Coordinates of C-alpha atoms in Angstrom, one line a residue:
M1 CA -12.2 -39.5 -17.8
Y2 CA -13.1 -40.2 -21.4
W3 CA -11.4 -38.4 -24.3
V4 CA -12.7 -38.0 -27.8
D5 CA -10.7 -38.1 -31.0
V6 CA -12.3 -36.5 -34.1
V7 CA -11.0 -35.7 -37.5
A8 CA -12.6 -32.6 -39.0
P9 CA -13.6 -32.4 -42.7
N10 CA -10.6 -30.1 -43.3
G11 CA -8.3 -32.9 -42.0
E12 CA -7.6 -31.2 -38.6
R13 CA -7.5 -33.7 -35.8
I14 CA -9.1 -32.7 -32.5
R15 CA -8.4 -34.7 -29.4
Q16 CA -9.9 -33.4 -26.1
S17 CA -11.5 -34.5 -22.9
A18 CA -15.2 -35.2 -22.9
G19 CA -15.4 -34.0 -19.3
T20 CA -17.2 -37.1 -18.1
E21 CA -16.5 -40.6 -16.9
I22 CA -19.8 -42.0 -18.3
K23 CA -19.3 -43.7 -21.6
S24 CA -22.7 -42.8 -23.0
Q25 CA -22.2 -39.1 -22.3
A26 CA -18.8 -39.2 -23.8
R27 CA -20.2 -40.8 -27.0
E28 CA -22.9 -38.1 -27.1
F29 CA -20.3 -35.4 -26.8
H30 CA -18.2 -37.1 -29.6
D31 CA -21.2 -37.2 -32.0
K32 CA -22.2 -33.6 -31.2
L33 CA -18.7 -32.3 -31.8
K34 CA -18.4 -34.2 -35.0
S35 CA -21.7 -32.9 -36.3
E36 CA -20.8 -29.3 -35.4
L37 CA -17.5 -29.6 -37.2
W38 CA -19.3 -31.0 -40.3
R39 CA -21.9 -28.3 -40.3
L40 CA -19.3 -25.6 -39.8
S41 CA -17.2 -26.9 -42.7
K42 CA -19.9 -27.8 -45.2
L43 CA -22.7 -25.3 -44.4
G44 CA -20.7 -22.4 -42.9
E45 CA -22.7 -22.6 -39.7
R46 CA -21.2 -21.4 -36.4
P47 CA -21.3 -23.9 -33.6
R48 CA -24.0 -23.0 -31.0
R49 CA -22.4 -21.9 -27.8
S50 CA -24.0 -21.1 -24.5
W51 CA -23.4 -18.3 -22.0
N52 CA -21.7 -20.8 -19.8
D53 CA -19.2 -21.6 -22.6
A54 CA -18.4 -17.9 -22.9
V55 CA -18.0 -17.4 -19.2
V56 CA -15.5 -20.3 -19.0
R57 CA -13.4 -18.9 -21.8
W58 CA -13.6 -15.4 -20.5
L59 CA -12.3 -16.4 -17.0
K60 CA -9.5 -18.4 -18.6
E61 CA -8.4 -15.6 -20.9
Q62 CA -8.8 -12.8 -18.4
S63 CA -7.3 -14.5 -15.4
H64 CA -4.5 -11.9 -15.4
K65 CA -6.9 -9.0 -14.7
A66 CA -6.5 -7.2 -11.5
T67 CA -10.3 -7.0 -11.2
I68 CA -11.0 -10.7 -12.1
E69 CA -12.4 -11.4 -8.6
T70 CA -14.9 -8.6 -9.0
D71 CA -15.8 -10.0 -12.4
K72 CA -16.4 -13.4 -10.8
I73 CA -18.8 -11.8 -8.3
H74 CA -20.8 -10.2 -11.2
L75 CA -20.8 -13.4 -13.2
R76 CA -22.1 -15.4 -10.3
W77 CA -25.0 -13.0 -10.0
L78 CA -25.6 -13.2 -13.8
D79 CA -25.7 -17.0 -13.6
A80 CA -29.2 -16.9 -12.2
H81 CA -30.4 -15.2 -15.4
L82 CA -28.2 -16.6 -18.1
S83 CA -27.0 -20.0 -17.1
G84 CA -27.8 -22.5 -19.9
V85 CA -29.0 -19.7 -22.3
M86 CA -27.6 -20.0 -25.8
L87 CA -25.6 -16.9 -26.8
C88 CA -27.8 -16.4 -29.9
S89 CA -30.8 -16.2 -27.7
I90 CA -29.5 -13.3 -25.6
N91 CA -31.3 -10.2 -26.9
R92 CA -32.1 -6.6 -25.8
R93 CA -35.3 -7.6 -24.0
M94 CA -33.4 -10.1 -21.9
I95 CA -30.7 -7.6 -21.0
D96 CA -33.3 -5.1 -20.0
R97 CA -34.9 -7.7 -17.7
I98 CA -31.5 -8.3 -16.1
T99 CA -31.1 -4.5 -15.6
E100 CA -34.5 -4.3 -14.0
A101 CA -33.8 -7.3 -11.7
K102 CA -30.6 -5.7 -10.4
L103 CA -32.3 -2.3 -9.9
A104 CA -35.0 -4.1 -7.9
E105 CA -32.4 -4.9 -5.3
G106 CA -32.1 -1.2 -4.5
V107 CA -28.6 -0.7 -5.8
S108 CA -27.3 2.4 -7.6
N109 CA -27.1 2.8 -11.4
A110 CA -23.3 2.6 -11.1
T111 CA -23.6 -0.9 -9.5
V112 CA -25.8 -2.1 -12.3
N113 CA -23.5 -0.7 -14.9
R114 CA -20.5 -2.6 -13.5
I115 CA -22.4 -5.8 -14.1
L116 CA -23.6 -4.7 -17.6
E117 CA -20.0 -3.9 -18.5
V118 CA -18.9 -7.5 -17.9
L119 CA -21.8 -8.8 -19.9
R120 CA -21.1 -6.4 -22.8
A121 CA -17.3 -7.3 -22.8
I122 CA -18.1 -11.0 -23.1
L123 CA -20.6 -10.5 -25.9
R124 CA -18.1 -8.4 -27.8
K125 CA -15.5 -11.1 -27.4
C126 CA -18.0 -13.5 -28.9
V127 CA -18.4 -11.3 -31.9
N128 CA -15.0 -9.8 -32.5
E129 CA -12.5 -12.4 -31.4
W130 CA -14.1 -15.8 -30.8
E131 CA -16.4 -15.6 -33.8
W132 CA -19.2 -17.3 -31.9
L133 CA -21.8 -14.7 -32.9
D134 CA -22.3 -12.6 -36.0
K135 CA -23.8 -9.7 -33.9
A136 CA -24.3 -8.9 -30.3
P137 CA -27.3 -7.0 -28.8
Q138 CA -26.6 -3.5 -27.7
V139 CA -26.1 -3.2 -23.9
R140 CA -27.6 0.1 -22.7
M141 CA -25.9 1.6 -19.8
L142 CA -27.7 3.6 -17.1
R143 CA -27.0 7.3 -16.5
E144 CA -24.6 7.8 -13.6
P145 CA -24.4 11.1 -11.7
T146 CA -21.0 12.7 -11.7
R147 CA -19.6 11.7 -8.3
R148 CA -18.0 14.4 -6.2
I149 CA -14.6 13.4 -4.9
R150 CA -15.1 12.5 -1.3
Y151 CA -12.2 13.1 1.0
L152 CA -11.7 13.8 4.7
T153 CA -10.4 16.8 6.5
R154 CA -7.5 16.2 8.9
D155 CA -9.8 16.4 11.9
E156 CA -12.2 13.9 10.3
A157 CA -9.4 11.5 9.6
K158 CA -8.2 11.7 13.2
R159 CA -11.7 11.1 14.5
L160 CA -12.1 8.0 12.2
I161 CA -8.8 6.5 13.1
S162 CA -9.5 7.0 16.8
E163 CA -12.8 5.0 16.5
L164 CA -11.4 2.1 14.5
P165 CA -10.1 -1.1 16.1
P166 CA -6.3 -1.1 16.2
H167 CA -5.7 -3.4 13.2
L168 CA -8.0 -1.4 11.0
A169 CA -6.7 1.9 12.4
D170 CA -3.2 1.0 11.3
M171 CA -4.3 0.0 7.9
A172 CA -6.4 3.2 7.4
A173 CA -3.5 5.4 8.6
F174 CA -1.1 3.6 6.2
S175 CA -3.6 4.1 3.3
L176 CA -3.7 7.8 4.1
A177 CA 0.1 7.9 4.2
T178 CA 0.7 6.1 1.0
G179 CA -2.4 6.2 -1.2
L180 CA -2.3 2.5 -1.8
R181 CA -5.4 0.7 -2.9
R182 CA -7.1 -1.7 -0.5
A183 CA -5.9 -4.9 -2.1
N184 CA -2.3 -3.5 -2.1
V185 CA -2.5 -2.8 1.6
T186 CA -4.0 -6.1 2.6
G187 CA -1.6 -8.0 0.3
L188 CA 1.6 -6.1 1.2
Q189 CA 4.4 -8.5 2.2
W190 CA 7.6 -8.0 4.1
S191 CA 9.5 -8.8 1.0
Q192 CA 8.0 -5.7 -0.6
V193 CA 9.4 -3.1 1.8
D194 CA 12.9 -1.7 2.5
L195 CA 12.7 0.3 5.7
D196 CA 16.3 1.5 5.4
R197 CA 15.6 3.1 2.0
K198 CA 12.1 4.1 3.2
I199 CA 10.5 2.5 0.1
A200 CA 7.9 -0.2 -0.8
W201 CA 6.9 -1.5 -4.2
I202 CA 3.9 -3.1 -5.8
H203 CA 4.6 -5.8 -8.4
P204 CA 3.0 -5.4 -11.9
D205 CA 0.7 -8.4 -11.3
Q206 CA -0.6 -6.7 -8.1
A207 CA -1.2 -3.3 -9.7
K208 CA -4.5 -2.3 -11.4
A209 CA -2.6 -0.8 -14.4
R210 CA -0.3 -3.9 -14.5
K211 CA 2.8 -1.7 -14.0
A212 CA 5.1 -1.8 -11.1
I213 CA 4.6 1.0 -8.5
S214 CA 7.4 2.5 -6.4
V215 CA 5.9 3.7 -3.1
P216 CA 7.9 6.2 -1.0
L217 CA 7.3 5.8 2.7
N218 CA 7.1 8.9 4.9
V219 CA 7.9 8.9 8.6
E220 CA 4.3 7.8 9.5
A221 CA 4.2 4.9 7.0
V222 CA 7.6 3.6 8.3
A223 CA 6.4 3.8 11.9
L224 CA 3.2 1.9 11.0
I225 CA 5.2 -0.9 9.3
Q226 CA 7.6 -1.1 12.2
K227 CA 4.6 -1.5 14.5
Q228 CA 3.7 -4.7 12.7
L229 CA 7.0 -6.4 13.3
G230 CA 6.6 -9.8 15.0
G231 CA 3.1 -10.3 13.5
H232 CA 2.5 -12.5 10.4
P233 CA 5.6 -14.0 8.8
E234 CA 4.7 -12.9 5.3
R235 CA 1.9 -10.3 5.4
I236 CA 2.6 -6.9 7.0
F237 CA -1.0 -6.3 8.3
S238 CA -2.6 -9.1 10.2
Y239 CA -5.2 -9.8 12.9
R240 CA -4.6 -12.4 15.6
G241 CA -1.9 -14.0 13.5
R242 CA -3.9 -14.2 10.3
P243 CA -3.7 -12.0 7.1
I244 CA -6.5 -9.4 6.8
L245 CA -8.6 -10.0 3.7
Q246 CA -11.6 -7.7 4.3
V247 CA -11.6 -4.1 5.6
S248 CA -15.1 -2.9 4.9
T249 CA -16.5 -4.8 7.9
K250 CA -19.1 -4.0 10.5
A251 CA -16.3 -2.5 12.6
W252 CA -15.5 -0.1 9.8
Y253 CA -19.1 1.1 9.3
R254 CA -19.6 1.4 13.1
A255 CA -16.5 3.6 13.4
L256 CA -17.7 5.8 10.6
E257 CA -21.0 6.3 12.4
R258 CA -19.4 7.0 15.7
A259 CA -17.0 9.5 14.0
G260 CA -20.0 11.2 12.4
I261 CA -18.7 10.6 8.9
E262 CA -21.2 9.8 6.1
D263 CA -21.0 8.7 2.5
F264 CA -17.4 7.4 2.8
R265 CA -15.9 4.2 1.5
W266 CA -12.5 2.6 2.2
H267 CA -11.4 3.6 -1.3
D268 CA -12.0 7.2 -0.4
L269 CA -8.9 7.0 1.8
R270 CA -7.0 7.0 -1.5
H271 CA -8.9 10.1 -2.7
T272 CA -8.1 11.7 0.6
W273 CA -4.4 11.0 0.2
A274 CA -4.4 12.4 -3.3
S275 CA -6.5 15.5 -2.3
W276 CA -4.1 16.3 0.6
H277 CA -1.1 16.0 -1.7
V278 CA -2.6 18.4 -4.3
Q279 CA -3.6 20.9 -1.6
A280 CA 0.0 20.7 -0.3
G281 CA 1.4 21.6 -3.7
T282 CA 2.4 18.2 -5.1
P283 CA 2.5 18.4 -8.9
L284 CA 0.0 16.3 -10.8
F285 CA 2.7 14.5 -12.7
A286 CA 4.4 13.4 -9.5
L287 CA 1.0 12.4 -8.0
Q288 CA 0.3 10.2 -11.0
E289 CA 3.5 8.3 -10.6
M290 CA 3.2 7.9 -6.9
G291 CA -0.4 6.7 -7.2
G292 CA 0.2 4.4 -10.1
W293 CA -2.4 5.9 -12.3
E294 CA -2.1 4.9 -16.0
S295 CA -3.9 7.9 -17.3
S296 CA -3.3 11.6 -16.5
E297 CA -7.1 12.1 -16.8
M298 CA -7.5 10.1 -13.6
V299 CA -5.2 12.5 -11.8
R300 CA -6.8 15.7 -13.2
R301 CA -9.9 14.9 -11.0
Y302 CA -7.9 16.5 -8.2
A303 CA -6.7 19.6 -10.2
H304 CA -9.4 21.9 -8.9
L305 CA -8.1 21.4 -5.4
A306 CA -4.9 23.3 -6.3
A307 CA -5.7 26.8 -7.5
D308 CA -2.7 28.6 -6.0
H309 CA -1.3 29.2 -9.5
L310 CA -4.5 31.1 -10.4
A311 CA -4.3 33.5 -7.5
P312 CA -2.3 36.2 -9.4
Y313 CA -5.1 36.3 -12.1
A314 CA -7.8 36.6 -9.4
D315 CA -5.8 39.5 -7.8
R316 CA -5.8 41.4 -11.2
L317 CA -9.6 41.7 -11.0
E318 CA -9.5 42.7 -7.4
S319 CA -7.0 45.6 -8.1
L320 CA -9.2 46.7 -11.1
M321 CA -12.2 47.0 -8.8
I322 CA -10.2 49.0 -6.2
N323 CA -8.9 51.4 -8.9
N324 CA -12.4 52.1 -10.0

């Protein structure tokens, strides 16, 4: 692998890999780098960067994100539209074409927006932090309908679990007992549970909010963990001796169909757990800590499910109507 050694006009020495074992290509890279440094110093020009350059830097700087794997999926899709494109060439018209291309796949506005959010975040980095662009085009988000919180009744939950294969049934039941996100259930290790104290914990690097979560285990959660003893040496939930990585499988969707449950995702098990808690009287501040939500606004989505404290006020109107 060839390396280049360049002294910039300001005296700064830059030594880095040329990324190639071909001498002619390394020489070309050297000359291009030297030219860009000169133009930047003498003419105040920014070096021309491509979308690929921005993606590489983004992935390197954002590797700590809990959702980085989702970002990679979106970036792989964007690659077909932006690979090799210079950042300065990305404009509103191009972004609109990307939006139309994704919509043509029959996906929802929300799915399109998740891709556009990654695109927008990278372009903003190019302007505000990396100084690769003077200005970024506006990324117009699509309107998303306000989604109703989807949760199961107790009977629906029993039907679903009875239709799932044993390994998925245990994981679904554990999700309903703890409210843990999918990745935290599939990634849960024996070193993260203390059955004597009836507690589990999620490390900061495993949590979406990057804060440790203490998970109290009720009787059902403890029983489900004990059921997995003798399985995988590290992961709690496994299938035929191997860790389970994917839960939204054909078996999951077929079980939903047999149970007569529509419009339900695996993540809605977490909504179900939270909804059951609120309906049982769990205070929102306690639910926030148990669920590992960073913002109280996220928890207030469930507030309407607990209206017991408003009952006395409703009764006032009733008594007024009776007296008249």
